[in-house]
JSON list of C-alpha atoms in Angstrom, two decimals:
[
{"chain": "A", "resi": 142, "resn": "UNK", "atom": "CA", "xyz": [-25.06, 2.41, -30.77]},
{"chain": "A", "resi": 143, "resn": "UNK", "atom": "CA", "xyz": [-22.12, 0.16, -31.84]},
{"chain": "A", "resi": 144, "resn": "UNK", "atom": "CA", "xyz": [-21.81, -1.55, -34.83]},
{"chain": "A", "resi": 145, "resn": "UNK", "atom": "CA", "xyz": [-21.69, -5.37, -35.05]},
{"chain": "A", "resi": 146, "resn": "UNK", "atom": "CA", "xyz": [-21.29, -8.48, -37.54]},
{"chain": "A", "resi": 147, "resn": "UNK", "atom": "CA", "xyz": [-22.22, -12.09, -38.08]},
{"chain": "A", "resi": 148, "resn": "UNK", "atom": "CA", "xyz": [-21.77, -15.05, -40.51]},
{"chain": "A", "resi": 149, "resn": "UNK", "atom": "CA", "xyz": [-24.61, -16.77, -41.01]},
{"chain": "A", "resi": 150, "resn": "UNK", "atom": "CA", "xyz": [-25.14, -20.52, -43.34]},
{"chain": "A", "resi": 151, "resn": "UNK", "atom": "CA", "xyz": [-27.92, -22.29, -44.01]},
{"chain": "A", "resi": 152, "resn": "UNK", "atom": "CA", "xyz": [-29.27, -25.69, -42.02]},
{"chain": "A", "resi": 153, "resn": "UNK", "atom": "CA", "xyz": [-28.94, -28.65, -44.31]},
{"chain": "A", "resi": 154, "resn": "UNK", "atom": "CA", "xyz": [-32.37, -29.88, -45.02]},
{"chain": "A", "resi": 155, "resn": "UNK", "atom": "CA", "xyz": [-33.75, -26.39, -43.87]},
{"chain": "A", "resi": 156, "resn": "UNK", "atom": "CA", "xyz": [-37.41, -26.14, -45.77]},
{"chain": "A", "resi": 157, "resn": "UNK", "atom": "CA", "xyz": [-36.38, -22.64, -46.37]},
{"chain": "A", "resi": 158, "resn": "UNK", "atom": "CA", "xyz": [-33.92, -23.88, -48.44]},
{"chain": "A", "resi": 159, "resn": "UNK", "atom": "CA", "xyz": [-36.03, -22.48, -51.42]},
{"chain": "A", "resi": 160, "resn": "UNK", "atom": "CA", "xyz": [-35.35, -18.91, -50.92]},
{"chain": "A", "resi": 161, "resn": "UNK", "atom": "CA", "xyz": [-32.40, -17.11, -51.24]},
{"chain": "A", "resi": 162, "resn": "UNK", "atom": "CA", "xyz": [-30.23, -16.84, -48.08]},
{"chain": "A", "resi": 163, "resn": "UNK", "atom": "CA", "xyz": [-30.15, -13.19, -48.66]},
{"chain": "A", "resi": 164, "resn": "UNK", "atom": "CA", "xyz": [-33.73, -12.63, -47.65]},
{"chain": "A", "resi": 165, "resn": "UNK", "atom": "CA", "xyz": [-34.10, -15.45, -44.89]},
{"chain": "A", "resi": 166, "resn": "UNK", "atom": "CA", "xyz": [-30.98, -14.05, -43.53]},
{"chain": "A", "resi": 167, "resn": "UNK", "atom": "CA", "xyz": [-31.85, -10.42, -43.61]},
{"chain": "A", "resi": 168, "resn": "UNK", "atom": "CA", "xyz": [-35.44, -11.33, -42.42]},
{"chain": "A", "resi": 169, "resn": "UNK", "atom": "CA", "xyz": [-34.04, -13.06, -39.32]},
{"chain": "A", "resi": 170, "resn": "UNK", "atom": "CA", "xyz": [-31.79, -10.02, -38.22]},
{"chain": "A", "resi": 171, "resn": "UNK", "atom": "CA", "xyz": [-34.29, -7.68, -38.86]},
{"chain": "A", "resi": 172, "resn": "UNK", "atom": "CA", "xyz": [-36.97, -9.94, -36.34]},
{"chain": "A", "resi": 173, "resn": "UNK", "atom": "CA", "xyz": [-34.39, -8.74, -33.81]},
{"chain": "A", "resi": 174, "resn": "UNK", "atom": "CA", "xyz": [-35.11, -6.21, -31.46]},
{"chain": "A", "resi": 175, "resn": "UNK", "atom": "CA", "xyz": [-32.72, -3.50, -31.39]},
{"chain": "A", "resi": 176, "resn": "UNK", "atom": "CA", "xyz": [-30.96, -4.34, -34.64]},
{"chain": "A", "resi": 177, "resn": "UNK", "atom": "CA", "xyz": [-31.21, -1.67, -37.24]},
{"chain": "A", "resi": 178, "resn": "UNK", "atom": "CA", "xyz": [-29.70, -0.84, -40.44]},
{"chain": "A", "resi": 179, "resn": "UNK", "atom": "CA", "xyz": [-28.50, -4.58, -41.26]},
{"chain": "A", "resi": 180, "resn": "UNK", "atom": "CA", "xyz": [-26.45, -4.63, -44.31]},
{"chain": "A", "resi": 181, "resn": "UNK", "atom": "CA", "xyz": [-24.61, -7.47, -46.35]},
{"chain": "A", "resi": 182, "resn": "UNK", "atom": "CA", "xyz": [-20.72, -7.52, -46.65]},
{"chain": "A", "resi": 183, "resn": "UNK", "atom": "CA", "xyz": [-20.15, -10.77, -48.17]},
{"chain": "A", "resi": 184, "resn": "UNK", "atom": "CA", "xyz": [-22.49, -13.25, -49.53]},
{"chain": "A", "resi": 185, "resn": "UNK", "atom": "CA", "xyz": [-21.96, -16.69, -51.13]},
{"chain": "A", "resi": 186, "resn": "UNK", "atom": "CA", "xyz": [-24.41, -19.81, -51.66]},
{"chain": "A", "resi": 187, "resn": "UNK", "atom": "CA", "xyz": [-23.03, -21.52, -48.61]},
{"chain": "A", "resi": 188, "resn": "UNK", "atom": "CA", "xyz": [-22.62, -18.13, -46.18]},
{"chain": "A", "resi": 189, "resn": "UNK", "atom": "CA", "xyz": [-23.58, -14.30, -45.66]},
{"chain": "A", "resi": 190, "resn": "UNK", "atom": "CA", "xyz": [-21.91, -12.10, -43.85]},
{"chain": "A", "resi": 191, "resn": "UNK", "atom": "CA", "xyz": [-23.98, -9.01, -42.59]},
{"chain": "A", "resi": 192, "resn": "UNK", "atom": "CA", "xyz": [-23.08, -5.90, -40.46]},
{"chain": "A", "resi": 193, "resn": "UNK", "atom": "CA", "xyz": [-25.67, -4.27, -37.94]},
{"chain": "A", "resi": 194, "resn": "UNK", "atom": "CA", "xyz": [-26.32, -1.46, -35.77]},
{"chain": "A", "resi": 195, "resn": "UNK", "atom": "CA", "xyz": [-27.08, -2.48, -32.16]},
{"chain": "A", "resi": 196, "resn": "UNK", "atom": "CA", "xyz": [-29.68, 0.16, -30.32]},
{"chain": "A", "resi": 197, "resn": "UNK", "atom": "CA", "xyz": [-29.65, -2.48, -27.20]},
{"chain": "A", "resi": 198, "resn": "UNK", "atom": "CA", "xyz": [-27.43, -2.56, -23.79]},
{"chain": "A", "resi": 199, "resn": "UNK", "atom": "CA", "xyz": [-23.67, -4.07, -24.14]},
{"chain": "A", "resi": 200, "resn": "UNK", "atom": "CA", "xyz": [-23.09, -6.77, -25.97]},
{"chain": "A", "resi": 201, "resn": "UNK", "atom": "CA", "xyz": [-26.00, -7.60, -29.18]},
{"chain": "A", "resi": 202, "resn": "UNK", "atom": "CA", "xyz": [-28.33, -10.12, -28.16]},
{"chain": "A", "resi": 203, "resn": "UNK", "atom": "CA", "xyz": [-28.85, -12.66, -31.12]},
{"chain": "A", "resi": 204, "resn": "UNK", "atom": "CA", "xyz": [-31.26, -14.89, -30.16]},
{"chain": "A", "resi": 205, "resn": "UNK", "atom": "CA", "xyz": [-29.35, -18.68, -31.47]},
{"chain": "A", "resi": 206, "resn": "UNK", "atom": "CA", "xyz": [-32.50, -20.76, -30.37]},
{"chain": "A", "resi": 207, "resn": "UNK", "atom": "CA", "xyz": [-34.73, -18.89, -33.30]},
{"chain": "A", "resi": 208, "resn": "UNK", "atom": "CA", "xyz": [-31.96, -19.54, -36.07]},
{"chain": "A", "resi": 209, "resn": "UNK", "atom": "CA", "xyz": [-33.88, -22.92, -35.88]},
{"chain": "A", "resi": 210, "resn": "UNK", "atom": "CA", "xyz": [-36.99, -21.70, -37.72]},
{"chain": "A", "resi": 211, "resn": "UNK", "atom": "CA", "xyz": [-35.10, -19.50, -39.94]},
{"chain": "A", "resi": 212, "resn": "UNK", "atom": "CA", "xyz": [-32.92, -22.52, -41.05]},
{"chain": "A", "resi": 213, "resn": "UNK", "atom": "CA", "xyz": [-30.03, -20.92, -40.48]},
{"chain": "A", "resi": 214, "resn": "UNK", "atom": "CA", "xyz": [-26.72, -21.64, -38.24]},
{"chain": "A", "resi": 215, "resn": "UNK", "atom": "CA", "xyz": [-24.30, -19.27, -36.71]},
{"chain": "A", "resi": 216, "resn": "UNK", "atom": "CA", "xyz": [-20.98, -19.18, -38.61]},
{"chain": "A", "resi": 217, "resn": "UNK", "atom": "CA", "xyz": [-17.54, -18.48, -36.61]}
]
């Protein structure tokens, strides 16, 4: 198990745009197999920061393509 993090923003024009990054960004780490005990570090209105624990082989695997439906982008 190491332990990981990412910076997450929103998609301009995302129709998700309604609920609070928070959730959508804590519901699209926790859709992730392998990732467990996701918490936030920082969290603005333009960009979260969350730390994970990844169960998986090497490196985490986040999945960029499904950001899409999430409305979120990768940050940094």
């Amino acid at each position: 198990m190491t332990r990981d993090s990412i910076v997450l923003r929103r998609t301009p024009g995302s129709l998700l745009d309604v609920l609070p990054l928070h959730d959508v960004a804590l519901a699209y780490l926790e859709s992730i197999e392998g990732i467990a005990d996701v918490r936030v570090d920082r969290s603005t209105s333009l960009e979260i920061e969350l730390t994970f624990s990844w169960y998986g082989e090497g490196n985490p695997v986040i999945p960029e393509e499904h950001l899409d439906r999430y409305g979120l982008i990768r940050d940094r």
